[in-house]
Amino acid sequence: MSADKPGAALSAPEHAGSVLQQKLSLVDMLDPITFGDVVDSLGELYRVGIRVLDERGRTLADTKGSNGDFCGFVNSCGEGRSRCAALVARLNEGPLAPTQGAQVLAGTSPLGGEMLTQPCFTGLRYVVVPVLWEGDLLGRVVFGPFAPEDLKELPASLAEVQGLDLARARELVMHVRRMPESKVMKMLAHVGQVMAALLAAGQKSYLAGQLHLEAMVETQRELEAQNAQLMRLNQRLKEADRMKSSFLGTVSHELRTPLSSIIGYSEMLAEGLVGSLNPEQMQFARTIIDKGNTLLKLISSILDMSQIEAGKVRLAFEWVDIQELVESAITSVTPQAQRKGLALKALLPPVVQPKVVADREKLRQVVVNLLANAVKFTPAGGRVDLRLSELMAQPQLGMPGYRIEVEDTGVGIPEDQRERIFQSFYQVDDSPTREYGGAGLGLAIVKSYVEGHGGQVSVTSEVGRGSCFRVVLPKEPPQSSQQGPAFIPPPVDLDTEPERF
Ligand code: ADP
């Protein structure tokens, strides 16, 4: 198939190897079953053999004519079979040129090129028609054998065949279809039209199919390239993230030491250890302590999160009295709650519960973070309740455990933000004029610590009415019984999760 044919103009991606630049073969374009049926019916109609071969000599369709008995008889005598085989080989694969007794047949070939008429040593005749399609030679049609109209007597070449009964041959040749050249030309024109129609339809559907396939392959290639690009970007993002965590970790660590000294010295001043302060000096010292503590908490959160992200946080499991732990957490947020005039209450199970396995400090921090948020996001006069459940089966964990709920009557969280608040640095109000302090790390730390214990954290909320954070924890985290130290796995950032590519 030449590249400048009309179909080539439709080519979208002009890359080497496109089907539009390839030469098609008859096998590509013709459906073998349909084509075989068509050729069979033409053969039956004309009572003449029709064989269609591709350019490599492979037979695509072959139908017998009315010559069967005569040819079978000749083939059974002397060198009849070998002479027939030589002729058939010439017809099937020989040059499409007037050589070896073939002659150019006058008239227009129905499929392009020159038609050849080839006499058989039996006196019968064949016509060979080349199949040219859009300038390419795709194969040939061998039409015959038939008896030419002018065949009066069987030729000497047949009489030479050893042991041949000429009288019987004369009898049998009468059954072979006899045709004038004009009739042969009409039949060939008909065969040519049918083939041209089948080839046009076959070419169309083959090209459409192949182009669709090429487009799919191209899309696949593009997707793979994009995937590779995304994976490289992902790697770089992860590396940048790791560097950010390590930088934050180092800076926080370096800030914590001098800040602790500032708070320590201010406390000494406030306690009058270096002389008594007047009320104004005392107020300044208290402000330094307050702001210093807020800053210290922030720095500690950053340091904790950078440790979590680096996968360096190790859980120290031990038997813990969970009631005592929640009460101590309540105590640590009581001053802030009182300052805001909030009712802060712990609702504990009526009977003392058995101890649970946990990392005491991390679990305390979980409860303190939830309580501190509840206090922070609840306006004055509101309520914060902490409920601790009894130890019982926890279906969502598939093992015994307990629940801690921190409920407030605060500002609430819009539904579309409830998943995201557990991501690092995410805050519902991130405007520069935001009302509440914080760095957006408290809940990310809660989630990591809870999941590190084999538990789950969730939230329900109604904007303007309040929120309820629920933590479900196993009595004995599976991680606590594993061999070796239990590290908290770094959080998987959904936006850069590798499986997504
Ligand atoms: P921070 O409190 O330091 O901003 P957190 O990770 O603890 O960071 O919380 C993230 C965000 O989730 C908060 O900024 C706030 O918007 C929202 N949030 C958390 N707890 C509550 C709560 N009890 N009520 C309303 N909003 C809350």
Short mmCIF file of C-alpha atoms and ligand atoms in Angstrom, two decimals, residues 298 301 369-378 406 408 410-414 417 420-429 434 436-446 459 461 466-469, ligand 1:
data_model
loop_
_atom_site.label_atom_id
_atom_site.label_comp_id
_atom_site.label_asym_id
_atom_site.label_seq_id
_atom_site.Cartn_x
_atom_site.Cartn_y
_atom_site.Cartn_z
CA LEU A 298 3.74 24.22 69.02
CA SER A 301 3.98 19.18 67.98
CA ASN A 369 -5.05 17.03 72.14
CA LEU A 370 -8.75 16.18 71.72
CA LEU A 371 -9.69 17.98 74.96
CA ALA A 372 -7.53 21.02 74.11
CA ASN A 373 -9.26 21.30 70.71
CA ALA A 374 -12.70 20.93 72.30
CA VAL A 375 -11.87 23.72 74.76
CA LYS A 376 -10.31 25.88 72.03
CA PHE A 377 -13.23 25.59 69.58
CA THR A 378 -16.05 25.96 72.15
CA VAL A 406 -14.70 13.95 73.55
CA ASP A 408 -18.22 19.69 72.82
CA GLY A 410 -18.42 24.31 69.95
CA VAL A 411 -18.28 25.72 66.43
CA GLY A 412 -18.54 22.34 64.67
CA ILE A 413 -16.78 21.17 61.48
CA PRO A 414 -18.28 21.39 57.98
CA GLN A 417 -13.62 19.06 55.98
CA ARG A 420 -9.07 16.46 55.95
CA ILE A 421 -8.67 17.79 59.48
CA PHE A 422 -6.65 14.64 60.26
CA GLN A 423 -3.97 15.65 57.71
CA SER A 424 -0.88 17.50 58.91
CA PHE A 425 -1.11 21.30 58.88
CA TYR A 426 -4.77 21.26 57.83
CA GLN A 427 -7.06 23.78 59.50
CA VAL A 428 -10.68 24.55 58.67
CA ASP A 429 -9.97 28.26 59.01
CA ARG A 434 -8.09 33.25 61.95
CA TYR A 436 -7.91 30.23 66.92
CA GLY A 437 -4.21 29.49 67.32
CA GLY A 438 -2.50 26.22 66.43
CA ALA A 439 -0.53 24.69 63.59
CA GLY A 440 -2.95 22.02 62.38
CA LEU A 441 -0.90 19.15 63.77
CA GLY A 442 -2.85 18.01 66.84
CA LEU A 443 -5.27 15.69 65.03
CA ALA A 444 -2.59 14.28 62.68
CA ILE A 445 -0.66 13.26 65.80
CA VAL A 446 -3.85 11.82 67.37
CA VAL A 459 -15.65 12.51 64.15
CA SER A 461 -20.18 17.14 63.97
CA GLY A 466 -20.64 20.99 68.32
CA SER A 467 -18.43 18.00 67.54
CA CYS A 468 -17.78 14.58 68.96
CA PHE A 469 -14.40 12.85 68.45
P1 ADP B 1 -5.04 22.92 65.42
O1 ADP B 1 -6.08 22.74 66.46
O2 ADP B 1 -3.69 23.16 65.98
O3 ADP B 1 -5.43 23.88 64.35
P2 ADP B 1 -5.64 20.18 64.84
O4 ADP B 1 -4.97 19.21 63.95
O5 ADP B 1 -5.80 19.79 66.24
O6 ADP B 1 -4.87 21.52 64.67
O7 ADP B 1 -7.07 20.47 64.25
C1 ADP B 1 -7.20 20.74 62.88
C2 ADP B 1 -8.43 21.55 62.61
O8 ADP B 1 -9.59 20.77 62.90
C3 ADP B 1 -8.56 22.76 63.50
O9 ADP B 1 -7.83 23.86 62.99
C4 ADP B 1 -10.06 22.98 63.46
O10 ADP B 1 -10.39 23.67 62.29
C5 ADP B 1 -10.62 21.59 63.40
N1 ADP B 1 -11.01 21.07 64.74
C6 ADP B 1 -10.34 20.20 65.51
N2 ADP B 1 -11.03 19.93 66.63
C7 ADP B 1 -12.16 20.66 66.57
C8 ADP B 1 -13.29 20.81 67.44
N3 ADP B 1 -13.41 20.16 68.58
N4 ADP B 1 -14.27 21.65 67.03
C9 ADP B 1 -14.19 22.30 65.86
N5 ADP B 1 -13.15 22.21 65.00
C10 ADP B 1 -12.16 21.39 65.35
#
